[in-house]
Amino acid sequence: MSGDIKRGTAEMTAAMLISGTIGWFVVMSGQPVSGVVFWRCLFGALTLLVICGALGLLRPGILTLRTFAIAVFGGIAIVVNWLLLFASYSHATISIATTVYNTQPFMLLVLGALFLGEKITAAKLFWLTLAFAGMAAIVEAKPQASGTSDGYGLGILMALGAAFFYALAALAAKWLKGTPPHLIALIQVATGMLMLAPMTDFSQPPQDAGSWAILVSIGVIHTGLMYVLLYGAIQRLPTHLTGALSFLYPIAAILVDQLAFGHALQPMQIAGAAIILLAAAGMNLGWTPRWLRPRALQG
């Protein structure tokens, strides 16, 4: 294994494990969802501003007006995605919300076909259908975790909405190919900060050092550091390895949810989650079921 692959694997693993713990930080912050996202954007923007400055990305001429506008659009989408995902935790548990959120590759598949002219192959259609089967199993499951049965369906819809807006942000990123990703991230969180400032209640800030530490961690670690690790990994790893390691995120989130809050998945939820993750793996890694392969490639 080359040095780049080893480093990229370590960076991707760290980024996904960090992502998998964000649900705990959001819940333990004790803040309204809009407040959590505002402080995430503020502290994330400060961190990314330092990183972009160190990388020499703040000089004039890097962005055109068009690329800036697309980055702002992506920022609006990513912030709405955070709002919906964080809000879904209290309705459908972190485990279920994160699993449902991992339908995002299928949202991007449809958007890519509509706006980029990308072809939906038979294999991709198969994985899409399988993901919907997993979704149906989760919707039909009866949650037994305390405090999650009310609004369970709403939580699932919120997580699906979060996946859709994440796909919109990913679509914007496709249009920004060649633009430094750390700079895109800075514009996104700065956009979110401006979006949410009018609706953030500054008269009731966190009252103790622990709450502030959690919010700073969400901004600095789960946003600034995570972006650096993620983009570093993407630059070093082949696509199939990036896709495979990305499944550490939902697995870590499920483990954190069970260990920290005692939210164990029920049998039907486990089956649905496994089907969704299998379908997402098939999409990300480009698997083609044997019966869908051309005859010349079989055997």
Coordinates of C-alpha atoms in Angstrom, one line a residue:
M1 CA 0.0 0.0 0.0
S2 CA 1.5 3.4 -1.1
G3 CA 2.0 6.3 1.3
D4 CA -0.8 8.3 -0.3
I5 CA -3.2 5.4 0.1
K6 CA -2.3 4.9 3.7
R7 CA -2.6 8.6 4.5
G8 CA -5.8 9.0 2.5
T9 CA -7.3 5.9 4.3
A10 CA -6.4 7.4 7.7
E11 CA -7.9 10.8 6.8
M12 CA -11.1 9.3 5.4
T13 CA -11.5 7.0 8.4
A14 CA -11.1 9.9 10.8
A15 CA -13.5 12.1 8.8
M16 CA -16.2 9.5 8.8
L17 CA -15.8 8.7 12.6
I18 CA -16.0 12.4 13.3
S19 CA -19.2 12.7 11.2
G20 CA -20.6 9.7 13.1
T21 CA -20.4 11.5 16.4
I22 CA -22.1 14.8 15.4
G23 CA -25.5 13.6 16.5
W24 CA -24.3 13.2 20.1
F25 CA -22.9 16.7 20.0
V26 CA -26.1 18.2 18.6
V27 CA -28.3 16.5 21.2
M28 CA -26.0 17.3 24.1
S29 CA -25.7 21.0 23.1
G30 CA -29.2 21.7 24.4
Q31 CA -29.6 24.4 21.8
P32 CA -32.4 24.8 19.2
V33 CA -31.5 23.3 15.9
S34 CA -31.2 26.7 14.2
G35 CA -28.9 27.9 16.9
V36 CA -26.7 24.8 16.6
V37 CA -26.3 25.3 12.8
F38 CA -25.6 29.0 13.2
W39 CA -22.8 28.4 15.7
R40 CA -21.5 25.5 13.5
C41 CA -21.3 27.9 10.6
L42 CA -19.7 30.7 12.6
F43 CA -17.0 28.6 14.2
G44 CA -16.6 26.6 11.0
A45 CA -16.2 29.8 9.0
L46 CA -13.5 31.1 11.4
T47 CA -11.6 27.8 11.1
L48 CA -11.9 27.6 7.3
L49 CA -10.9 31.2 7.0
V50 CA -7.6 30.4 8.7
I51 CA -7.1 27.3 6.6
C52 CA -7.9 29.1 3.3
G53 CA -5.5 31.9 4.2
A54 CA -2.7 29.4 5.0
L55 CA -3.3 27.7 1.6
G56 CA -3.3 31.1 -0.2
L57 CA -6.9 30.7 -1.4
L58 CA -8.0 34.2 -0.4
R59 CA -6.2 36.1 -3.2
P60 CA -8.3 37.8 -5.8
G61 CA -9.1 36.1 -9.1
I62 CA -9.7 32.6 -7.9
L63 CA -13.5 32.9 -8.1
T64 CA -15.7 34.3 -10.9
L65 CA -19.1 35.8 -10.1
R66 CA -20.7 32.7 -11.6
T67 CA -18.7 30.3 -9.4
F68 CA -19.4 32.4 -6.3
A69 CA -23.1 32.4 -7.0
I70 CA -23.1 28.6 -7.5
A71 CA -21.2 28.2 -4.2
V72 CA -23.7 30.3 -2.4
F73 CA -26.5 28.2 -3.8
G74 CA -24.7 25.1 -2.6
G75 CA -24.3 26.8 0.8
I76 CA -28.0 27.4 1.1
A77 CA -28.7 23.8 0.3
I78 CA -26.1 22.4 2.7
V79 CA -27.4 24.6 5.6
V80 CA -31.1 23.5 4.9
N81 CA -29.7 19.9 4.9
W82 CA -28.1 20.4 8.3
L83 CA -31.3 22.0 9.7
L84 CA -33.5 19.1 8.6
L85 CA -31.0 16.3 9.6
F86 CA -30.5 17.7 13.1
A87 CA -34.2 18.2 13.6
S88 CA -34.9 14.6 12.5
Y89 CA -32.8 13.2 15.4
S90 CA -35.5 14.0 18.0
H91 CA -38.2 12.3 16.0
A92 CA -36.6 9.2 14.4
T93 CA -33.4 8.7 16.5
I94 CA -29.9 9.4 15.3
S95 CA -29.5 5.8 13.9
I96 CA -32.6 5.9 11.7
A97 CA -32.1 9.5 10.6
T98 CA -28.5 8.8 9.6
T99 CA -29.4 5.6 7.7
V100 CA -32.3 7.3 5.8
Y101 CA -29.9 10.2 5.1
N102 CA -27.7 7.8 3.3
T103 CA -30.2 7.7 0.4
Q104 CA -28.4 10.8 -0.8
P105 CA -26.6 9.0 -3.7
F106 CA -30.0 8.1 -5.2
M107 CA -31.2 11.7 -4.9
L108 CA -28.0 12.8 -6.7
L109 CA -28.6 10.0 -9.3
V110 CA -32.0 11.5 -10.3
L111 CA -30.7 15.1 -10.2
G112 CA -27.7 14.2 -12.4
A113 CA -30.1 12.6 -14.9
L114 CA -32.3 15.7 -14.9
F115 CA -29.7 18.5 -15.0
L116 CA -26.4 16.9 -16.2
G117 CA -27.7 14.4 -18.7
E118 CA -26.2 11.5 -16.8
K119 CA -27.5 8.0 -17.8
I120 CA -29.4 5.9 -15.3
T121 CA -28.3 2.3 -16.0
A122 CA -30.2 -0.9 -15.2
A123 CA -27.8 -1.6 -12.4
K124 CA -28.4 1.9 -10.9
L125 CA -32.1 1.5 -11.2
F126 CA -31.9 -1.9 -9.4
W127 CA -30.0 -0.3 -6.5
L128 CA -32.5 2.6 -6.4
T129 CA -35.4 0.1 -6.2
L130 CA -33.6 -1.8 -3.5
A131 CA -33.1 1.4 -1.4
F132 CA -36.8 2.1 -1.6
A133 CA -37.5 -1.4 -0.3
G134 CA -35.3 -0.7 2.6
M135 CA -37.0 2.6 3.2
A136 CA -40.4 0.9 3.2
A137 CA -39.2 -1.6 5.9
I138 CA -38.0 1.3 8.1
V139 CA -41.3 3.2 7.6
E140 CA -43.3 0.1 8.6
A141 CA -41.1 -0.5 11.7
K142 CA -42.7 0.4 15.0
P143 CA -40.2 2.3 17.1
Q144 CA -39.9 1.3 20.7
A145 CA -37.3 3.8 21.8
S146 CA -38.7 6.2 24.4
G147 CA -39.8 9.5 23.0
T148 CA -39.4 8.6 19.3
S149 CA -42.8 7.1 18.4
D150 CA -44.5 10.5 18.1
G151 CA -43.4 12.1 14.8
Y152 CA -41.5 9.0 13.6
G153 CA -42.8 9.5 10.1
L154 CA -42.0 13.2 10.2
G155 CA -38.4 12.4 11.3
I156 CA -38.0 10.1 8.3
L157 CA -39.4 12.8 6.0
M158 CA -36.9 15.3 7.5
A159 CA -34.0 12.9 6.9
L160 CA -35.1 12.4 3.3
G161 CA -35.4 16.1 2.8
A162 CA -31.9 16.5 4.3
A163 CA -30.6 13.9 1.8
F164 CA -32.3 15.8 -1.1
F165 CA -30.7 19.1 -0.1
Y166 CA -27.3 17.4 0.3
A167 CA -27.7 16.1 -3.2
L168 CA -28.4 19.7 -4.4
A169 CA -25.2 20.8 -2.7
A170 CA -23.3 17.9 -4.4
L171 CA -24.8 18.9 -7.7
A172 CA -23.5 22.5 -7.2
A173 CA -20.1 21.0 -6.3
K174 CA -20.1 19.2 -9.7
W175 CA -20.6 22.5 -11.4
L176 CA -17.7 23.9 -9.4
K177 CA -15.2 21.3 -10.6
G178 CA -11.7 22.9 -10.4
T179 CA -12.6 25.3 -7.7
P180 CA -10.6 24.8 -4.4
P181 CA -13.0 22.8 -2.2
H182 CA -11.8 24.4 1.1
L183 CA -12.9 27.8 -0.4
I184 CA -16.3 26.3 -1.4
A185 CA -16.7 25.1 2.1
L186 CA -15.9 28.6 3.5
I187 CA -18.4 30.2 1.3
Q188 CA -21.0 27.6 2.3
V189 CA -20.7 28.2 6.0
A190 CA -20.4 31.9 5.6
T191 CA -23.7 31.8 3.7
G192 CA -25.3 29.8 6.4
M193 CA -24.1 32.2 9.1
L194 CA -25.8 35.1 7.2
M195 CA -28.9 33.0 6.6
L196 CA -29.4 32.0 10.2
A197 CA -28.3 35.2 12.1
P198 CA -31.8 36.8 11.8
M199 CA -33.5 33.8 13.4
T200 CA -30.9 33.0 16.1
D201 CA -31.8 34.1 19.6
F202 CA -28.7 35.8 20.9
S203 CA -30.5 36.8 24.1
Q204 CA -30.3 33.2 25.4
P205 CA -26.8 32.0 24.6
P206 CA -25.4 28.8 26.1
Q207 CA -25.0 29.3 29.9
D208 CA -22.0 27.1 30.7
A209 CA -18.5 26.3 29.4
G210 CA -19.5 22.8 28.5
S211 CA -22.2 23.9 26.1
W212 CA -19.9 26.4 24.5
A213 CA -17.2 23.7 24.1
I214 CA -19.7 21.5 22.3
L215 CA -20.7 24.2 19.9
V216 CA -17.0 25.1 19.2
S217 CA -16.3 21.4 18.6
I218 CA -19.1 21.2 16.1
G219 CA -17.7 24.1 14.2
V220 CA -14.0 23.5 14.5
I221 CA -13.8 19.7 14.5
H222 CA -17.0 18.5 12.7
T223 CA -16.8 21.3 10.1
G224 CA -13.3 22.8 9.7
L225 CA -11.2 19.8 10.5
M226 CA -13.6 17.3 8.9
Y227 CA -13.6 19.2 5.6
V228 CA -9.7 19.2 5.6
L229 CA -9.6 15.5 6.3
L230 CA -12.3 14.6 3.8
Y231 CA -10.9 16.6 0.9
G232 CA -7.4 15.4 1.6
A233 CA -8.7 11.8 1.5
I234 CA -10.7 12.4 -1.7
Q235 CA -7.5 13.7 -3.4
R236 CA -5.4 10.7 -2.4
L237 CA -7.8 7.7 -2.7
P238 CA -9.4 6.0 -5.7
T239 CA -13.2 6.4 -5.9
H240 CA -14.0 2.9 -4.9
L241 CA -12.0 3.1 -1.6
T242 CA -13.6 6.5 -0.8
G243 CA -17.0 5.0 -1.3
A244 CA -16.3 2.0 0.8
L245 CA -14.9 4.0 3.7
S246 CA -17.9 6.4 3.7
F247 CA -20.0 3.6 5.3
L248 CA -18.1 4.1 8.5
Y249 CA -20.2 7.2 9.0
P250 CA -23.7 5.5 9.5
I251 CA -22.1 2.6 11.3
A252 CA -20.4 5.0 13.8
A253 CA -23.6 7.0 14.2
I254 CA -25.6 3.8 15.0
L255 CA -23.1 2.7 17.6
V256 CA -23.0 6.2 19.2
D257 CA -26.8 6.3 19.3
Q258 CA -26.9 2.9 21.0
L259 CA -24.1 3.5 23.5
A260 CA -25.0 7.1 24.4
F261 CA -28.8 7.0 24.3
G262 CA -29.7 3.3 24.4
H263 CA -31.5 3.5 21.0
A264 CA -31.1 0.0 19.7
L265 CA -32.6 -0.7 16.3
Q266 CA -35.6 -3.1 16.1
P267 CA -35.4 -6.2 13.7
M268 CA -37.4 -4.5 10.9
Q269 CA -35.3 -1.3 11.3
I270 CA -32.1 -3.4 11.1
A271 CA -33.3 -5.1 8.0
G272 CA -34.3 -1.8 6.3
A273 CA -31.0 -0.2 7.3
A274 CA -29.0 -3.1 6.0
I275 CA -30.8 -3.0 2.7
I276 CA -30.3 0.8 2.3
L277 CA -26.6 0.6 3.1
L278 CA -26.2 -2.4 0.7
A279 CA -27.9 -0.5 -2.1
A280 CA -25.8 2.6 -1.4
A281 CA -22.7 0.5 -1.4
G282 CA -23.7 -1.0 -4.8
M283 CA -24.2 2.5 -6.2
N284 CA -21.0 4.0 -4.8
L285 CA -18.8 1.1 -5.7
G286 CA -20.3 0.5 -9.1
W287 CA -21.5 -3.1 -8.5
T288 CA -23.6 -4.7 -11.2
P289 CA -25.8 -7.7 -10.3
R290 CA -24.8 -10.8 -12.3
W291 CA -28.1 -11.1 -14.1
L292 CA -27.7 -7.5 -15.4
R293 CA -24.3 -8.0 -16.9
P294 CA -23.9 -8.4 -20.7
R295 CA -23.6 -12.0 -21.6
A296 CA -20.0 -11.6 -22.8
L297 CA -18.9 -10.4 -19.3
Q298 CA -20.6 -13.3 -17.5
G299 CA -18.9 -16.6 -16.5

